[in-house]
Amino acid sequence: MCVDANASARHAAKQRWMEKDAKYRSDSLKYFNRETAAERGMQRTAMGYSKAISNDYQRALYVQGKARRQYEKGYIKYLKNKATVDEGGRARRRTTGLREITDMKGALENAVAYEFGPNMQRRYRARLTQMQNQQAKVRNNLGLLPEYGAPVLMPPSDRLSGALSIASQVVSIASGLGVGNASGILWD
């Protein structure tokens, strides 16, 4: 059996590879656990966004219902103040209240249109920005995928220098014992 001159370097390289592999597997498991938490975080964010959009829509519907209720009260008041049936002809009084009820209806319709239009868009953009910020935080907490890294280089086995070392030791022992002739030539 020949001695490997790089045996200690090869053993150290194998040890470095085992440490690198163990660290990669540990980081992979940690990433997997963070990944499941991130998935739940993304779902919570989407659910919160959906609820907020739904609440905004409900608010707009509430404003619409409130406007209709105000118009209904105003129309009832108009009919009560009129006290007579409109049979055509000229009004004796110039203010019958019809213009006021029409103005009120226009104002209420404008309020509802503003609530469903610009206000709804403003709230939608705010909710979308909020959701995107939450998603960015979740992704940031997730971190990067663990990388296996650069390969650990294994030094080559060097059995030749080991064999040469043994041979030189044998020759030095043989020369020390005086094997061979004085001129250093082993044959005649």
PDB file of C-alpha atoms in Angstrom:
ATOM      1  CA  MET A   1       0.000   0.000   0.000  1.00  0.00           C
ATOM      2  CA  CYS A   2       1.419   3.354  -1.039  1.00  0.00           C
ATOM      3  CA  VAL A   3       1.134   6.371   1.206  1.00  0.00           C
ATOM      4  CA  ASP A   4      -0.977   9.262  -0.119  1.00  0.00           C
ATOM      5  CA  ALA A   5       0.938  12.500   0.432  1.00  0.00           C
ATOM      6  CA  ASN A   6      -2.287  14.553   0.127  1.00  0.00           C
ATOM      7  CA  ALA A   7      -4.335  12.401   2.506  1.00  0.00           C
ATOM      8  CA  SER A   8      -4.630  15.120   5.167  1.00  0.00           C
ATOM      9  CA  ALA A   9      -5.583  17.757   2.556  1.00  0.00           C
ATOM     10  CA  ARG A  10      -8.141  15.380   1.063  1.00  0.00           C
ATOM     11  CA  HIS A  11      -9.579  14.667   4.520  1.00  0.00           C
ATOM     12  CA  ALA A  12      -9.800  18.422   5.242  1.00  0.00           C
ATOM     13  CA  ALA A  13     -11.543  19.013   1.889  1.00  0.00           C
ATOM     14  CA  LYS A  14     -14.025  16.228   2.622  1.00  0.00           C
ATOM     15  CA  GLN A  15     -14.689  17.788   6.028  1.00  0.00           C
ATOM     16  CA  ARG A  16     -15.281  21.224   4.440  1.00  0.00           C
ATOM     17  CA  TRP A  17     -17.701  19.645   1.949  1.00  0.00           C
ATOM     18  CA  MET A  18     -19.609  17.904   4.761  1.00  0.00           C
ATOM     19  CA  GLU A  19     -19.869  21.192   6.695  1.00  0.00           C
ATOM     20  CA  LYS A  20     -21.015  23.052   3.556  1.00  0.00           C
ATOM     21  CA  ASP A  21     -23.594  20.373   2.769  1.00  0.00           C
ATOM     22  CA  ALA A  22     -24.927  20.368   6.353  1.00  0.00           C
ATOM     23  CA  LYS A  23     -25.192  24.180   6.345  1.00  0.00           C
ATOM     24  CA  TYR A  24     -27.029  24.110   3.000  1.00  0.00           C
ATOM     25  CA  ARG A  25     -29.506  21.518   4.247  1.00  0.00           C
ATOM     26  CA  SER A  26     -30.074  23.476   7.463  1.00  0.00           C
ATOM     27  CA  ASP A  27     -30.602  26.737   5.540  1.00  0.00           C
ATOM     28  CA  SER A  28     -32.964  24.925   3.141  1.00  0.00           C
ATOM     29  CA  LEU A  29     -35.103  23.722   6.029  1.00  0.00           C
ATOM     30  CA  LYS A  30     -35.181  27.215   7.544  1.00  0.00           C
ATOM     31  CA  TYR A  31     -36.150  28.670   4.170  1.00  0.00           C
ATOM     32  CA  PHE A  32     -38.910  26.081   3.792  1.00  0.00           C
ATOM     33  CA  ASN A  33     -40.324  27.095   7.188  1.00  0.00           C
ATOM     34  CA  ARG A  34     -40.145  30.781   6.258  1.00  0.00           C
ATOM     35  CA  GLU A  35     -41.741  29.946   2.902  1.00  0.00           C
ATOM     36  CA  THR A  36     -44.829  28.446   4.520  1.00  0.00           C
ATOM     37  CA  ALA A  37     -45.101  31.464   6.833  1.00  0.00           C
ATOM     38  CA  ALA A  38     -44.755  33.748   3.808  1.00  0.00           C
ATOM     39  CA  GLU A  39     -47.512  31.865   1.991  1.00  0.00           C
ATOM     40  CA  ARG A  40     -49.827  32.383   4.960  1.00  0.00           C
ATOM     41  CA  GLY A  41     -48.783  36.046   5.078  1.00  0.00           C
ATOM     42  CA  MET A  42     -49.618  36.503   1.393  1.00  0.00           C
ATOM     43  CA  GLN A  43     -53.011  34.879   1.926  1.00  0.00           C
ATOM     44  CA  ARG A  44     -53.714  37.123   4.938  1.00  0.00           C
ATOM     45  CA  THR A  45     -52.694  40.160   2.898  1.00  0.00           C
ATOM     46  CA  ALA A  46     -54.980  39.188   0.007  1.00  0.00           C
ATOM     47  CA  MET A  47     -57.846  38.491   2.408  1.00  0.00           C
ATOM     48  CA  GLY A  48     -57.344  41.876   4.109  1.00  0.00           C
ATOM     49  CA  TYR A  49     -57.289  43.608   0.739  1.00  0.00           C
ATOM     50  CA  SER A  50     -60.483  41.870  -0.334  1.00  0.00           C
ATOM     51  CA  LYS A  51     -62.225  42.807   2.920  1.00  0.00           C
ATOM     52  CA  ALA A  52     -61.108  46.433   2.637  1.00  0.00           C
ATOM     53  CA  ILE A  53     -62.357  46.719  -0.959  1.00  0.00           C
ATOM     54  CA  SER A  54     -65.655  45.120   0.060  1.00  0.00           C
ATOM     55  CA  ASN A  55     -65.976  47.530   2.993  1.00  0.00           C
ATOM     56  CA  ASP A  56     -65.345  50.473   0.670  1.00  0.00           C
ATOM     57  CA  TYR A  57     -68.043  49.247  -1.689  1.00  0.00           C
ATOM     58  CA  GLN A  58     -70.443  48.785   1.234  1.00  0.00           C
ATOM     59  CA  ARG A  59     -69.676  52.341   2.339  1.00  0.00           C
ATOM     60  CA  ALA A  60     -70.520  53.645  -1.132  1.00  0.00           C
ATOM     61  CA  LEU A  61     -73.766  51.660  -1.125  1.00  0.00           C
ATOM     62  CA  TYR A  62     -74.574  53.087   2.309  1.00  0.00           C
ATOM     63  CA  VAL A  63     -74.054  56.627   0.988  1.00  0.00           C
ATOM     64  CA  GLN A  64     -76.290  55.803  -1.964  1.00  0.00           C
ATOM     65  CA  GLY A  65     -79.019  54.471   0.318  1.00  0.00           C
ATOM     66  CA  LYS A  66     -78.730  57.485   2.599  1.00  0.00           C
ATOM     67  CA  ALA A  67     -79.067  59.819  -0.420  1.00  0.00           C
ATOM     68  CA  ARG A  68     -82.164  57.962  -1.620  1.00  0.00           C
ATOM     69  CA  ARG A  69     -83.674  58.163   1.860  1.00  0.00           C
ATOM     70  CA  GLN A  70     -83.051  61.936   1.967  1.00  0.00           C
ATOM     71  CA  TYR A  71     -84.601  62.343  -1.474  1.00  0.00           C
ATOM     72  CA  GLU A  72     -87.616  60.318  -0.377  1.00  0.00           C
ATOM     73  CA  LYS A  73     -88.081  62.513   2.716  1.00  0.00           C
ATOM     74  CA  GLY A  74     -87.730  65.659   0.605  1.00  0.00           C
ATOM     75  CA  TYR A  75     -90.254  64.386  -1.936  1.00  0.00           C
ATOM     76  CA  ILE A  76     -92.735  63.499   0.800  1.00  0.00           C
ATOM     77  CA  LYS A  77     -92.299  66.963   2.279  1.00  0.00           C
ATOM     78  CA  TYR A  78     -92.860  68.489  -1.152  1.00  0.00           C
ATOM     79  CA  LEU A  79     -96.084  66.537  -1.646  1.00  0.00           C
ATOM     80  CA  LYS A  80     -97.340  67.488   1.818  1.00  0.00           C
ATOM     81  CA  ASN A  81     -96.659  71.170   1.235  1.00  0.00           C
ATOM     82  CA  LYS A  82     -98.324  71.110  -2.144  1.00  0.00           C
ATOM     83  CA  ALA A  83    -101.679  70.170  -0.595  1.00  0.00           C
ATOM     84  CA  THR A  84    -103.398  70.103  -3.962  1.00  0.00           C
ATOM     85  CA  VAL A  85    -103.260  67.888  -6.955  1.00  0.00           C
ATOM     86  CA  ASP A  86    -101.581  69.313 -10.008  1.00  0.00           C
ATOM     87  CA  GLU A  87    -104.333  69.699 -12.556  1.00  0.00           C
ATOM     88  CA  GLY A  88    -102.328  71.757 -14.953  1.00  0.00           C
ATOM     89  CA  GLY A  89    -102.640  75.459 -15.333  1.00  0.00           C
ATOM     90  CA  ARG A  90    -100.682  78.234 -13.768  1.00  0.00           C
ATOM     91  CA  ALA A  91     -99.430  78.218 -10.248  1.00  0.00           C
ATOM     92  CA  ARG A  92    -100.698  81.001  -8.061  1.00  0.00           C
ATOM     93  CA  ARG A  93     -97.510  80.968  -6.075  1.00  0.00           C
ATOM     94  CA  ARG A  94     -94.188  81.125  -7.821  1.00  0.00           C
ATOM     95  CA  THR A  95     -92.429  78.658  -5.483  1.00  0.00           C
ATOM     96  CA  THR A  96     -94.097  75.298  -5.496  1.00  0.00           C
ATOM     97  CA  GLY A  97     -90.995  73.514  -4.154  1.00  0.00           C
ATOM     98  CA  LEU A  98     -90.435  71.512  -7.300  1.00  0.00           C
ATOM     99  CA  ARG A  99     -87.269  73.399  -8.128  1.00  0.00           C
ATOM    100  CA  GLU A 100     -85.880  72.794  -4.630  1.00  0.00           C
ATOM    101  CA  ILE A 101     -86.622  69.073  -4.816  1.00  0.00           C
ATOM    102  CA  THR A 102     -84.963  68.899  -8.244  1.00  0.00           C
ATOM    103  CA  ASP A 103     -81.886  70.733  -6.906  1.00  0.00           C
ATOM    104  CA  MET A 104     -81.747  68.425  -3.909  1.00  0.00           C
ATOM    105  CA  LYS A 105     -82.034  65.361  -6.155  1.00  0.00           C
ATOM    106  CA  GLY A 106     -79.157  66.637  -8.325  1.00  0.00           C
ATOM    107  CA  ALA A 107     -76.968  67.304  -5.285  1.00  0.00           C
ATOM    108  CA  LEU A 108     -77.652  63.844  -3.870  1.00  0.00           C
ATOM    109  CA  GLU A 109     -76.962  62.167  -7.214  1.00  0.00           C
ATOM    110  CA  ASN A 110     -73.697  64.099  -7.473  1.00  0.00           C
ATOM    111  CA  ALA A 111     -72.698  62.975  -3.981  1.00  0.00           C
ATOM    112  CA  VAL A 112     -73.417  59.361  -4.870  1.00  0.00           C
ATOM    113  CA  ALA A 113     -71.545  59.659  -8.176  1.00  0.00           C
ATOM    114  CA  TYR A 114     -68.581  61.210  -6.346  1.00  0.00           C
ATOM    115  CA  GLU A 115     -68.629  58.408  -3.790  1.00  0.00           C
ATOM    116  CA  PHE A 116     -68.664  55.690  -6.457  1.00  0.00           C
ATOM    117  CA  GLY A 117     -66.233  57.559  -8.715  1.00  0.00           C
ATOM    118  CA  PRO A 118     -63.225  59.506  -7.398  1.00  0.00           C
ATOM    119  CA  ASN A 119     -63.617  58.502  -3.746  1.00  0.00           C
ATOM    120  CA  MET A 120     -63.868  54.818  -4.638  1.00  0.00           C
ATOM    121  CA  GLN A 121     -60.815  55.113  -6.914  1.00  0.00           C
ATOM    122  CA  ARG A 122     -58.834  56.926  -4.222  1.00  0.00           C
ATOM    123  CA  ARG A 123     -59.650  54.261  -1.653  1.00  0.00           C
ATOM    124  CA  TYR A 124     -58.897  51.499  -4.165  1.00  0.00           C
ATOM    125  CA  ARG A 125     -55.433  52.939  -4.887  1.00  0.00           C
ATOM    126  CA  ALA A 126     -54.749  53.333  -1.161  1.00  0.00           C
ATOM    127  CA  ARG A 127     -55.782  49.721  -0.471  1.00  0.00           C
ATOM    128  CA  LEU A 128     -53.713  48.462  -3.409  1.00  0.00           C
ATOM    129  CA  THR A 129     -50.633  50.352  -2.199  1.00  0.00           C
ATOM    130  CA  GLN A 130     -51.180  49.045   1.321  1.00  0.00           C
ATOM    131  CA  MET A 131     -51.468  45.470   0.035  1.00  0.00           C
ATOM    132  CA  GLN A 132     -48.346  45.810  -2.106  1.00  0.00           C
ATOM    133  CA  ASN A 133     -46.389  47.171   0.874  1.00  0.00           C
ATOM    134  CA  GLN A 134     -47.520  44.225   3.002  1.00  0.00           C
ATOM    135  CA  GLN A 135     -46.553  41.785   0.251  1.00  0.00           C
ATOM    136  CA  ALA A 136     -43.119  43.409  -0.031  1.00  0.00           C
ATOM    137  CA  LYS A 137     -42.612  43.013   3.733  1.00  0.00           C
ATOM    138  CA  VAL A 138     -43.601  39.362   3.527  1.00  0.00           C
ATOM    139  CA  ARG A 139     -41.210  38.765   0.617  1.00  0.00           C
ATOM    140  CA  ASN A 140     -38.462  40.631   2.462  1.00  0.00           C
ATOM    141  CA  ASN A 141     -38.974  38.455   5.547  1.00  0.00           C
ATOM    142  CA  LEU A 142     -38.784  35.372   3.353  1.00  0.00           C
ATOM    143  CA  GLY A 143     -35.270  36.212   2.195  1.00  0.00           C
ATOM    144  CA  LEU A 144     -33.291  34.606  -0.577  1.00  0.00           C
ATOM    145  CA  LEU A 145     -33.095  30.959  -1.530  1.00  0.00           C
ATOM    146  CA  PRO A 146     -30.132  29.227   0.071  1.00  0.00           C
ATOM    147  CA  GLU A 147     -27.350  28.596  -2.405  1.00  0.00           C
ATOM    148  CA  TYR A 148     -25.210  25.521  -2.424  1.00  0.00           C
ATOM    149  CA  GLY A 149     -22.165  27.603  -3.190  1.00  0.00           C
ATOM    150  CA  ALA A 150     -18.923  26.956  -4.975  1.00  0.00           C
ATOM    151  CA  PRO A 151     -17.653  23.395  -5.115  1.00  0.00           C
ATOM    152  CA  VAL A 152     -15.098  22.255  -2.585  1.00  0.00           C
ATOM    153  CA  LEU A 153     -12.014  21.285  -4.540  1.00  0.00           C
ATOM    154  CA  MET A 154     -10.613  17.894  -3.650  1.00  0.00           C
ATOM    155  CA  PRO A 155      -6.840  17.749  -3.963  1.00  0.00           C
ATOM    156  CA  PRO A 156      -5.614  14.882  -6.136  1.00  0.00           C
ATOM    157  CA  SER A 157      -4.265  11.747  -4.585  1.00  0.00           C
ATOM    158  CA  ASP A 158      -0.489  11.842  -4.689  1.00  0.00           C
ATOM    159  CA  ARG A 159       0.689   8.267  -4.386  1.00  0.00           C
ATOM    160  CA  LEU A 160       3.757   8.797  -6.593  1.00  0.00           C
ATOM    161  CA  SER A 161       5.507  11.129  -4.158  1.00  0.00           C
ATOM    162  CA  GLY A 162       4.668   8.719  -1.345  1.00  0.00           C
ATOM    163  CA  ALA A 163       6.179   5.843  -3.296  1.00  0.00           C
ATOM    164  CA  LEU A 164       9.244   7.940  -4.149  1.00  0.00           C
ATOM    165  CA  SER A 165       9.612   8.871  -0.511  1.00  0.00           C
ATOM    166  CA  ILE A 166       9.529   5.212   0.512  1.00  0.00           C
ATOM    167  CA  ALA A 167      12.014   4.349  -2.258  1.00  0.00           C
ATOM    168  CA  SER A 168      14.384   7.099  -1.168  1.00  0.00           C
ATOM    169  CA  GLN A 169      14.175   5.848   2.404  1.00  0.00           C
ATOM    170  CA  VAL A 170      14.965   2.320   1.258  1.00  0.00           C
ATOM    171  CA  VAL A 171      17.923   3.578  -0.793  1.00  0.00           C
ATOM    172  CA  SER A 172      19.229   5.640   2.101  1.00  0.00           C
ATOM    173  CA  ILE A 173      18.938   2.678   4.464  1.00  0.00           C
ATOM    174  CA  ALA A 174      20.630   0.457   1.917  1.00  0.00           C
ATOM    175  CA  SER A 175      23.462   2.925   1.393  1.00  0.00           C
ATOM    176  CA  GLY A 176      23.862   3.300   5.120  1.00  0.00           C
ATOM    177  CA  LEU A 177      24.255  -0.449   5.518  1.00  0.00           C
ATOM    178  CA  GLY A 178      26.813  -0.530   2.753  1.00  0.00           C
ATOM    179  CA  VAL A 179      24.938  -2.665   0.291  1.00  0.00           C
ATOM    180  CA  GLY A 180      26.672  -2.494  -3.149  1.00  0.00           C
ATOM    181  CA  ASN A 181      30.306  -1.643  -4.025  1.00  0.00           C
ATOM    182  CA  ALA A 182      32.262   1.420  -3.050  1.00  0.00           C
ATOM    183  CA  SER A 183      31.946   3.071  -6.453  1.00  0.00           C
ATOM    184  CA  GLY A 184      28.161   3.186  -6.077  1.00  0.00           C
ATOM    185  CA  ILE A 185      27.579   0.733  -8.919  1.00  0.00           C
ATOM    186  CA  LEU A 186      25.532  -2.248  -7.883  1.00  0.00           C
ATOM    187  CA  TRP A 187      26.729  -4.586 -10.682  1.00  0.00           C
ATOM    188  CA  ASP A 188      30.013  -5.436 -12.287  1.00  0.00           C
TER     189      ASP A 188
END
